[in-house]
Tab-separated table of C-alpha atoms in Angstrom:
chain	number	residue	atom	x	y	z
N	1	UNK	CA	-45.400	-27.451	-26.840
N	2	UNK	CA	-45.697	-29.839	-23.871
N	3	UNK	CA	-41.903	-30.411	-23.953
N	4	UNK	CA	-41.104	-26.702	-23.954
N	5	UNK	CA	-43.480	-26.108	-21.023
N	6	UNK	CA	-41.948	-29.012	-19.191
N	7	UNK	CA	-38.466	-27.623	-19.810
N	8	UNK	CA	-39.643	-24.198	-18.660
N	9	UNK	CA	-41.002	-25.680	-15.458
N	10	UNK	CA	-37.773	-27.536	-14.861
N	11	UNK	CA	-35.744	-24.426	-15.522
N	12	UNK	CA	-37.978	-22.419	-13.228
N	13	UNK	CA	-37.710	-25.083	-10.537
N	14	UNK	CA	-33.931	-25.132	-10.964
N	15	UNK	CA	-33.672	-21.374	-10.533
N	16	UNK	CA	-35.644	-21.481	-7.309
N	17	UNK	CA	-33.555	-21.718	-4.227
N	18	UNK	CA	-33.658	-24.823	-2.084
N	19	UNK	CA	-35.294	-22.826	0.675
N	20	UNK	CA	-38.150	-21.744	-1.532
N	21	UNK	CA	-38.733	-25.274	-2.750
N	22	UNK	CA	-38.699	-26.656	0.786
N	23	UNK	CA	-41.226	-24.133	2.016
N	24	UNK	CA	-43.421	-24.755	-0.994
N	25	UNK	CA	-43.384	-28.522	-0.454
N	26	UNK	CA	-44.065	-28.084	3.247
N	27	UNK	CA	-47.100	-25.944	2.460
N	28	UNK	CA	-48.339	-28.621	0.088
N	29	UNK	CA	-47.860	-31.263	2.795
N	30	UNK	CA	-49.859	-29.217	5.248
N	31	UNK	CA	-52.692	-28.720	2.805
N	32	UNK	CA	-52.765	-32.336	1.709
N	33	UNK	CA	-52.672	-33.761	5.232
N	34	UNK	CA	-55.464	-31.431	6.289
N	35	UNK	CA	-57.532	-32.412	3.276
N	36	UNK	CA	-56.967	-36.093	3.902
N	37	UNK	CA	-57.985	-35.818	7.538
N	38	UNK	CA	-61.087	-33.835	6.598
N	39	UNK	CA	-62.036	-36.408	3.987
N	40	UNK	CA	-61.649	-39.232	6.474
N	41	UNK	CA	-63.660	-37.313	9.032
N	42	UNK	CA	-66.418	-36.708	6.506
N	43	UNK	CA	-66.446	-40.337	5.450
N	44	UNK	CA	-67.445	-41.247	8.987
N	45	UNK	CA	-70.375	-38.976	8.696
N	46	UNK	CA	-73.280	-39.299	6.380
N	47	UNK	CA	-71.770	-37.690	3.372
N	48	UNK	CA	-69.632	-40.006	1.336
N	49	UNK	CA	-66.557	-38.603	-0.482
N	50	UNK	CA	-65.922	-39.096	-4.137
N	51	UNK	CA	-64.552	-42.629	-4.667
N	52	UNK	CA	-60.811	-42.645	-5.350
N	53	UNK	CA	-60.373	-39.070	-4.256
N	54	UNK	CA	-58.968	-40.008	-0.852
N	55	UNK	CA	-56.528	-42.403	-2.566
N	56	UNK	CA	-55.409	-39.676	-4.902
N	57	UNK	CA	-54.838	-37.299	-2.003
N	58	UNK	CA	-52.957	-39.981	-0.125
N	59	UNK	CA	-50.704	-40.658	-3.087
N	60	UNK	CA	-49.974	-36.974	-3.474
N	61	UNK	CA	-49.220	-36.752	0.234
N	62	UNK	CA	-46.771	-39.624	0.056
N	63	UNK	CA	-45.128	-38.125	-3.031
N	64	UNK	CA	-44.783	-34.731	-1.429
N	65	UNK	CA	-43.401	-36.240	1.729
N	66	UNK	CA	-40.748	-38.103	-0.252
N	67	UNK	CA	-39.873	-34.923	-2.131
N	68	UNK	CA	-39.634	-33.080	1.163
N	69	UNK	CA	-37.229	-35.631	2.569
N	70	UNK	CA	-35.030	-35.475	-0.538
N	71	UNK	CA	-34.953	-31.704	-0.384
N	72	UNK	CA	-34.001	-31.805	3.275
N	73	UNK	CA	-31.068	-34.064	2.359
N	74	UNK	CA	-30.007	-31.590	-0.337
N	75	UNK	CA	-30.311	-28.754	2.163
N	76	UNK	CA	-28.054	-30.514	4.646
N	77	UNK	CA	-25.483	-31.100	1.912
N	78	UNK	CA	-25.682	-27.448	0.921
N	79	UNK	CA	-25.063	-26.544	4.552
N	80	UNK	CA	-21.777	-28.439	4.506
N	81	UNK	CA	-20.772	-26.781	1.244
N	82	UNK	CA	-21.671	-23.425	2.748
N	83	UNK	CA	-19.317	-24.111	5.653
N	84	UNK	CA	-16.517	-24.938	3.212
N	85	UNK	CA	-17.255	-21.729	1.311
N	86	UNK	CA	-16.962	-19.732	4.503
N	87	UNK	CA	-13.515	-21.224	5.130
N	88	UNK	CA	-12.478	-20.378	1.575
N	89	UNK	CA	-13.736	-16.813	1.969
N	90	UNK	CA	-11.601	-16.400	5.073
N	91	UNK	CA	-8.614	-17.690	3.166
N	92	UNK	CA	-9.314	-15.262	0.329
N	93	UNK	CA	-9.417	-12.403	2.806
N	94	UNK	CA	-6.093	-13.471	4.280
N	95	UNK	CA	-4.508	-13.671	0.830
N	96	UNK	CA	-5.856	-10.239	-0.022
N	97	UNK	CA	-4.297	-8.880	3.128
N	98	UNK	CA	-0.948	-10.507	2.280
N	99	UNK	CA	-1.045	-9.104	-1.247
N	100	UNK	CA	-1.804	-5.619	0.038
N	101	UNK	CA	1.068	-5.840	2.492
N	102	UNK	CA	3.425	-6.999	-0.244
N	103	UNK	CA	2.233	-4.241	-2.528
N	104	UNK	CA	2.901	-1.668	0.169
N	105	UNK	CA	6.431	-2.988	0.680
N	106	UNK	CA	7.121	-3.004	-3.050
N	107	UNK	CA	5.922	0.586	-3.335
N	108	UNK	CA	8.202	1.600	-0.506
N	109	UNK	CA	11.168	-0.180	-2.081
N	110	UNK	CA	10.432	1.448	-5.416
N	111	UNK	CA	10.387	4.880	-3.791
N	112	UNK	CA	13.702	4.265	-2.036
N	113	UNK	CA	15.319	2.963	-5.192
N	114	UNK	CA	13.996	5.827	-7.293
N	115	UNK	CA	15.429	8.324	-4.811
N	116	UNK	CA	18.787	6.553	-4.766
N	117	UNK	CA	18.952	6.422	-8.562
N	118	UNK	CA	18.073	10.110	-8.825
N	119	UNK	CA	20.750	11.080	-6.320
N	120	UNK	CA	23.303	8.897	-8.076
N	121	UNK	CA	22.495	10.551	-11.395
N	122	UNK	CA	22.896	13.983	-9.828
N	123	UNK	CA	26.265	12.979	-8.418
N	124	UNK	CA	27.375	11.686	-11.789
N	125	UNK	CA	26.374	14.997	-13.341
N	126	UNK	CA	28.390	16.849	-10.730
N	127	UNK	CA	31.411	14.608	-11.347
N	128	UNK	CA	31.154	15.162	-15.075
N	129	UNK	CA	30.811	18.904	-14.599
N	130	UNK	CA	33.823	18.970	-12.285
N	131	UNK	CA	35.909	17.007	-14.762
N	132	UNK	CA	35.050	19.425	-17.573
N	133	UNK	CA	36.069	22.447	-15.501
N	134	UNK	CA	39.046	20.893	-13.793
N	135	UNK	CA	41.858	23.108	-12.626
N	136	UNK	CA	45.335	22.059	-11.721
N	137	UNK	CA	45.779	21.747	-7.995
N	138	UNK	CA	49.142	23.487	-8.287
N	139	UNK	CA	47.486	26.602	-9.650
N	140	UNK	CA	44.874	26.610	-6.936
N	141	UNK	CA	47.534	26.285	-4.267
N	142	UNK	CA	49.551	29.085	-5.836
N	143	UNK	CA	46.475	31.273	-5.922
N	144	UNK	CA	45.742	30.502	-2.300
N	145	UNK	CA	49.286	31.376	-1.355
N	146	UNK	CA	49.143	34.700	-3.106
N	147	UNK	CA	45.968	35.573	-1.255
N	148	UNK	CA	47.558	34.577	2.021
N	149	UNK	CA	50.736	36.470	1.197
N	150	UNK	CA	48.968	39.824	1.338
N	151	UNK	CA	48.112	39.127	4.983
N	152	UNK	CA	44.456	39.351	4.098
N	153	UNK	CA	43.510	36.175	5.948
N	154	UNK	CA	45.876	36.343	8.867
N	155	UNK	CA	47.837	39.096	10.570
N	156	UNK	CA	51.608	39.054	10.217
N	157	UNK	CA	53.495	37.372	13.002
N	158	UNK	CA	55.017	40.644	14.146
N	159	UNK	CA	51.777	42.593	14.066
N	160	UNK	CA	50.961	44.352	17.310
N	161	UNK	CA	48.094	46.641	18.247
N	162	UNK	CA	48.916	50.064	16.920
N	163	UNK	CA	50.437	48.696	13.764
N	164	UNK	CA	48.917	50.701	10.924
N	165	UNK	CA	49.032	47.731	8.570
N	166	UNK	CA	45.669	46.387	7.548
N	167	UNK	CA	44.544	43.457	5.392
N	168	UNK	CA	42.877	45.931	3.055
N	169	UNK	CA	44.073	49.073	1.333
N	170	UNK	CA	43.962	51.841	3.858
N	171	UNK	CA	42.875	55.383	3.210
N	172	UNK	CA	46.437	56.570	2.902
N	173	UNK	CA	47.323	53.871	0.450
N	174	UNK	CA	44.324	54.607	-1.721
N	175	UNK	CA	45.168	58.284	-1.853
N	176	UNK	CA	48.725	57.545	-2.678
N	177	UNK	CA	47.743	55.335	-5.507
N	178	UNK	CA	46.541	56.032	-9.033
N	179	UNK	CA	43.030	56.864	-7.968
N	180	UNK	CA	44.246	59.289	-5.394
N	181	UNK	CA	46.422	61.081	-7.987
N	182	UNK	CA	43.519	61.247	-10.373
N	183	UNK	CA	41.670	63.212	-7.767
N	184	UNK	CA	44.434	65.848	-7.801
N	185	UNK	CA	43.861	66.675	-11.482
N	186	UNK	CA	42.141	70.068	-12.089
N	187	UNK	CA	39.435	68.503	-14.273
N	188	UNK	CA	38.523	66.053	-11.594
N	189	UNK	CA	36.898	67.942	-8.797
N	190	UNK	CA	34.921	65.121	-7.384
N	191	UNK	CA	37.496	63.314	-5.360
N	192	UNK	CA	39.234	66.172	-3.680
N	193	UNK	CA	41.899	65.805	-1.130
N	194	UNK	CA	42.466	67.282	2.249
N	195	UNK	CA	44.360	70.567	2.136
N	196	UNK	CA	47.808	70.371	3.502
N	197	UNK	CA	47.675	66.604	3.285
N	198	UNK	CA	51.103	65.277	2.560
N	199	UNK	CA	49.545	62.194	1.020
N	200	UNK	CA	47.976	64.274	-1.688
N	201	UNK	CA	51.473	65.114	-2.880
N	202	UNK	CA	52.145	61.474	-3.192
N	203	UNK	CA	54.467	61.349	-0.293
N	204	UNK	CA	54.024	59.050	2.654
N	205	UNK	CA	55.672	59.480	5.985
N	206	UNK	CA	58.273	56.865	6.633
N	207	UNK	CA	56.413	55.273	9.477
N	208	UNK	CA	53.242	54.994	7.440
N	209	UNK	CA	54.931	53.382	4.477
N	210	UNK	CA	53.370	49.964	4.260
N	211	UNK	CA	55.763	47.086	3.968
N	212	UNK	CA	54.437	44.336	1.848
N	213	UNK	CA	56.069	40.971	1.461
N	214	UNK	CA	56.172	41.384	-2.257
N	215	UNK	CA	58.094	44.674	-1.982
N	216	UNK	CA	61.774	44.485	-2.691
N	217	UNK	CA	64.183	45.500	0.066
N	218	UNK	CA	65.535	48.521	-1.857
N	219	UNK	CA	62.240	50.383	-1.948
N	220	UNK	CA	62.964	53.922	-0.917
N	221	UNK	CA	60.871	56.075	1.311
N	222	UNK	CA	58.360	58.184	-0.479
N	223	UNK	CA	57.969	55.898	-3.336
N	224	UNK	CA	54.482	55.140	-4.300
N	225	UNK	CA	53.179	51.805	-3.151
N	226	UNK	CA	53.367	49.205	-5.818
N	227	UNK	CA	50.422	48.673	-8.087
N	228	UNK	CA	48.363	45.848	-6.759
N	229	UNK	CA	46.676	45.089	-10.026
N	230	UNK	CA	48.520	41.922	-10.884
N	231	UNK	CA	49.174	40.629	-7.435
N	232	UNK	CA	46.287	38.254	-7.544
N	233	UNK	CA	46.917	36.982	-11.038
N	234	UNK	CA	48.194	33.513	-11.556
N	235	UNK	CA	50.922	34.548	-13.968
N	236	UNK	CA	51.622	38.248	-13.351
N	237	UNK	CA	54.100	40.017	-15.657
N	238	UNK	CA	57.392	40.890	-14.057
N	239	UNK	CA	56.804	38.412	-11.380
N	240	UNK	CA	59.262	38.923	-8.506
N	241	UNK	CA	61.129	35.890	-7.401
N	242	UNK	CA	61.116	37.162	-3.842
N	243	UNK	CA	57.385	36.924	-3.845
N	244	UNK	CA	57.622	33.314	-4.673
N	245	UNK	CA	59.955	32.737	-1.798
N	246	UNK	CA	57.648	34.590	0.520
N	247	UNK	CA	54.741	32.634	-0.865
N	248	UNK	CA	56.561	29.416	-0.287
N	249	UNK	CA	57.493	30.580	3.166
N	250	UNK	CA	53.888	31.514	3.761
N	251	UNK	CA	52.767	28.149	2.516
N	252	UNK	CA	54.792	26.482	5.195
N	253	UNK	CA	53.332	28.686	7.845
N	254	UNK	CA	50.533	26.836	9.466
N	255	UNK	CA	49.047	30.046	10.804
N	256	UNK	CA	48.351	31.260	7.302
N	257	UNK	CA	45.907	28.513	6.706
N	258	UNK	CA	42.482	29.715	5.761
N	259	UNK	CA	40.983	27.232	8.033
N	260	UNK	CA	41.449	29.524	11.009
N	261	UNK	CA	38.156	30.707	12.285
N	262	UNK	CA	37.416	33.127	15.060
D	1	UNK	CA	-17.985	-46.080	7.942
D	2	UNK	CA	-20.570	-45.959	5.233
D	3	UNK	CA	-22.741	-48.461	7.083
D	4	UNK	CA	-22.621	-46.255	10.170
D	5	UNK	CA	-23.255	-43.097	8.157
D	6	UNK	CA	-26.148	-44.508	6.218
D	7	UNK	CA	-28.411	-45.323	9.189
D	8	UNK	CA	-27.741	-41.831	10.503
D	9	UNK	CA	-28.780	-40.260	7.220
D	10	UNK	CA	-31.866	-42.457	7.118
D	11	UNK	CA	-32.755	-41.414	10.655
D	12	UNK	CA	-32.383	-37.770	9.723
D	13	UNK	CA	-34.672	-38.165	6.732
D	14	UNK	CA	-37.203	-40.129	8.751
D	15	UNK	CA	-37.210	-37.381	11.369
D	16	UNK	CA	-38.531	-34.843	8.882
D	17	UNK	CA	-41.257	-37.135	7.475
D	18	UNK	CA	-44.825	-36.190	8.365
D	19	UNK	CA	-46.362	-39.490	7.343
D	20	UNK	CA	-45.961	-41.206	10.730
D	21	UNK	CA	-47.885	-38.407	12.390
D	22	UNK	CA	-50.625	-38.537	9.748
D	23	UNK	CA	-50.789	-42.290	10.254
D	24	UNK	CA	-51.190	-41.822	14.000
D	25	UNK	CA	-53.993	-39.352	13.447
D	26	UNK	CA	-55.829	-41.753	11.126
D	27	UNK	CA	-55.417	-44.579	13.670
D	28	UNK	CA	-56.881	-42.426	16.413
D	29	UNK	CA	-59.760	-41.474	14.153
D	30	UNK	CA	-60.443	-45.145	13.423
D	31	UNK	CA	-60.461	-45.914	17.141
D	32	UNK	CA	-62.494	-42.808	17.910
D	33	UNK	CA	-59.848	-41.965	20.469
D	34	UNK	CA	-59.746	-38.692	22.359
D	35	UNK	CA	-56.051	-38.381	21.440
D	36	UNK	CA	-56.978	-37.178	17.959
D	37	UNK	CA	-56.718	-33.580	18.993
D	38	UNK	CA	-53.385	-34.219	20.631
D	39	UNK	CA	-52.051	-35.875	17.504
D	40	UNK	CA	-53.368	-33.033	15.384
D	41	UNK	CA	-51.509	-30.586	17.616
D	42	UNK	CA	-48.350	-32.645	17.227
D	43	UNK	CA	-48.655	-32.488	13.453
D	44	UNK	CA	-49.187	-28.753	13.557
D	45	UNK	CA	-46.163	-28.293	15.833
D	46	UNK	CA	-43.981	-30.468	13.650
D	47	UNK	CA	-44.887	-28.460	10.555
D	48	UNK	CA	-44.087	-25.234	12.422
D	49	UNK	CA	-40.765	-26.620	13.650
D	50	UNK	CA	-39.898	-27.708	10.113
D	51	UNK	CA	-40.557	-24.175	8.885
D	52	UNK	CA	-38.280	-22.700	11.554
D	53	UNK	CA	-35.594	-25.260	10.819
D	54	UNK	CA	-35.730	-24.405	7.111
D	55	UNK	CA	-35.431	-20.681	7.906
D	56	UNK	CA	-32.330	-21.261	10.025
D	57	UNK	CA	-30.524	-23.631	7.689
D	58	UNK	CA	-27.436	-21.955	6.153
D	59	UNK	CA	-26.496	-22.075	2.518
D	60	UNK	CA	-29.928	-22.814	1.028
D	61	UNK	CA	-30.576	-19.310	-0.300
D	62	UNK	CA	-29.353	-20.510	-3.665
D	63	UNK	CA	-29.887	-23.635	-5.685
D	64	UNK	CA	-27.291	-26.444	-5.525
D	65	UNK	CA	-26.026	-25.561	-9.014
D	66	UNK	CA	-25.530	-21.913	-8.135
D	67	UNK	CA	-23.795	-22.895	-4.937
D	68	UNK	CA	-21.413	-25.183	-6.798
D	69	UNK	CA	-20.567	-22.343	-9.161
D	70	UNK	CA	-19.847	-20.055	-6.244
D	71	UNK	CA	-17.690	-22.735	-4.644
D	72	UNK	CA	-15.700	-23.226	-7.866
D	73	UNK	CA	-15.193	-19.466	-8.162
D	74	UNK	CA	-13.911	-19.239	-4.596
D	75	UNK	CA	-11.516	-22.127	-5.094
D	76	UNK	CA	-10.191	-20.503	-8.243
D	77	UNK	CA	-9.711	-17.210	-6.415
D	78	UNK	CA	-7.729	-18.871	-3.651
D	79	UNK	CA	-5.580	-20.727	-6.155
D	80	UNK	CA	-4.877	-17.593	-8.210
D	81	UNK	CA	-3.963	-15.526	-5.176
D	82	UNK	CA	-1.690	-18.270	-3.863
D	83	UNK	CA	0.086	-18.416	-7.191
D	84	UNK	CA	0.467	-14.640	-7.279
D	85	UNK	CA	1.958	-14.540	-3.811
D	86	UNK	CA	4.353	-17.364	-4.575
D	87	UNK	CA	5.424	-15.580	-7.738
D	88	UNK	CA	6.173	-12.288	-5.988
D	89	UNK	CA	7.933	-13.912	-3.060
D	90	UNK	CA	10.127	-16.000	-5.311
D	91	UNK	CA	10.883	-13.161	-7.712
D	92	UNK	CA	14.443	-11.815	-7.653
D	93	UNK	CA	14.736	-8.763	-9.864
D	94	UNK	CA	18.225	-7.718	-8.932
D	95	UNK	CA	21.421	-9.590	-9.579
D	96	UNK	CA	23.734	-8.717	-6.743
D	97	UNK	CA	27.266	-8.346	-8.167
D	98	UNK	CA	30.011	-10.297	-6.478
D	99	UNK	CA	32.346	-8.217	-4.360
D	100	UNK	CA	35.754	-8.010	-6.051
């Protein structure tokens, strides 16, 4: 029982801060010194103090004073440790700041790398897609030449203002074609034609006969314009060799490049 | 060094002792001197100064054992953070291929 109480007191004393213990001891010193002085003052008077009591008080006073001095030494030591702890806390703060800065840089690098990887993957997909749908460059060039050959992208070299030629089928050409003839049929009354219009009869005046590069030189006047259906095909049936020559001639013409922009 | 430090420590501990003042008071009482009151005032002042000094002393809000634990924790924190920083700074995650 006595041992457990003693241990409890020690534990309680250990849990108390040094400050609390110092103040407690100082209070005891004050009380004991006052008591001692009062006892000595009384002993000079008529009343005599209890024998041995002043000795007991004196011993307690000396003991408390010694304890006070030891505690003051501990307090000074704790002050030095506290100073060291403050330095360590500053260092911890600095390390925290460095870690945060490094973390921020790593996050930024991760973002940049993730973006680069994503873009690279997209490019690889595009490359793969292009490879799957690859077309021979020869065919593309041929196709481009055929488009250019119809003077749809650039006027002919000898074109002057007043020339009826256009890069699109004109009204006359449309009427002289299959669609125009279909309009002449009795059952088809939707697309009528102008009365007295020579074009309705399928005849074109000589001057209005369009001259296309793909037309052969022996095309007579009045003949219907050629069917344009297969002109833009890569491998048209009955392909005219002259067209190829014109295409090749066109291909050499720098003015027929589609890069011209107005 | 120790010989020089020791007298200093002894002087510091003697400074906070109240026994010399109590002794002076008892001497004055024995001599029936009029300085008793003065000595009593000195004792009272010294106790008050000791209280103020204790209030202003840093680092005594905890016991020495608790303070040592806090110190060990702080040292461990500093060491861990230093190691972490060294690890990240010395880390090379990418092998740069040689230019062919």
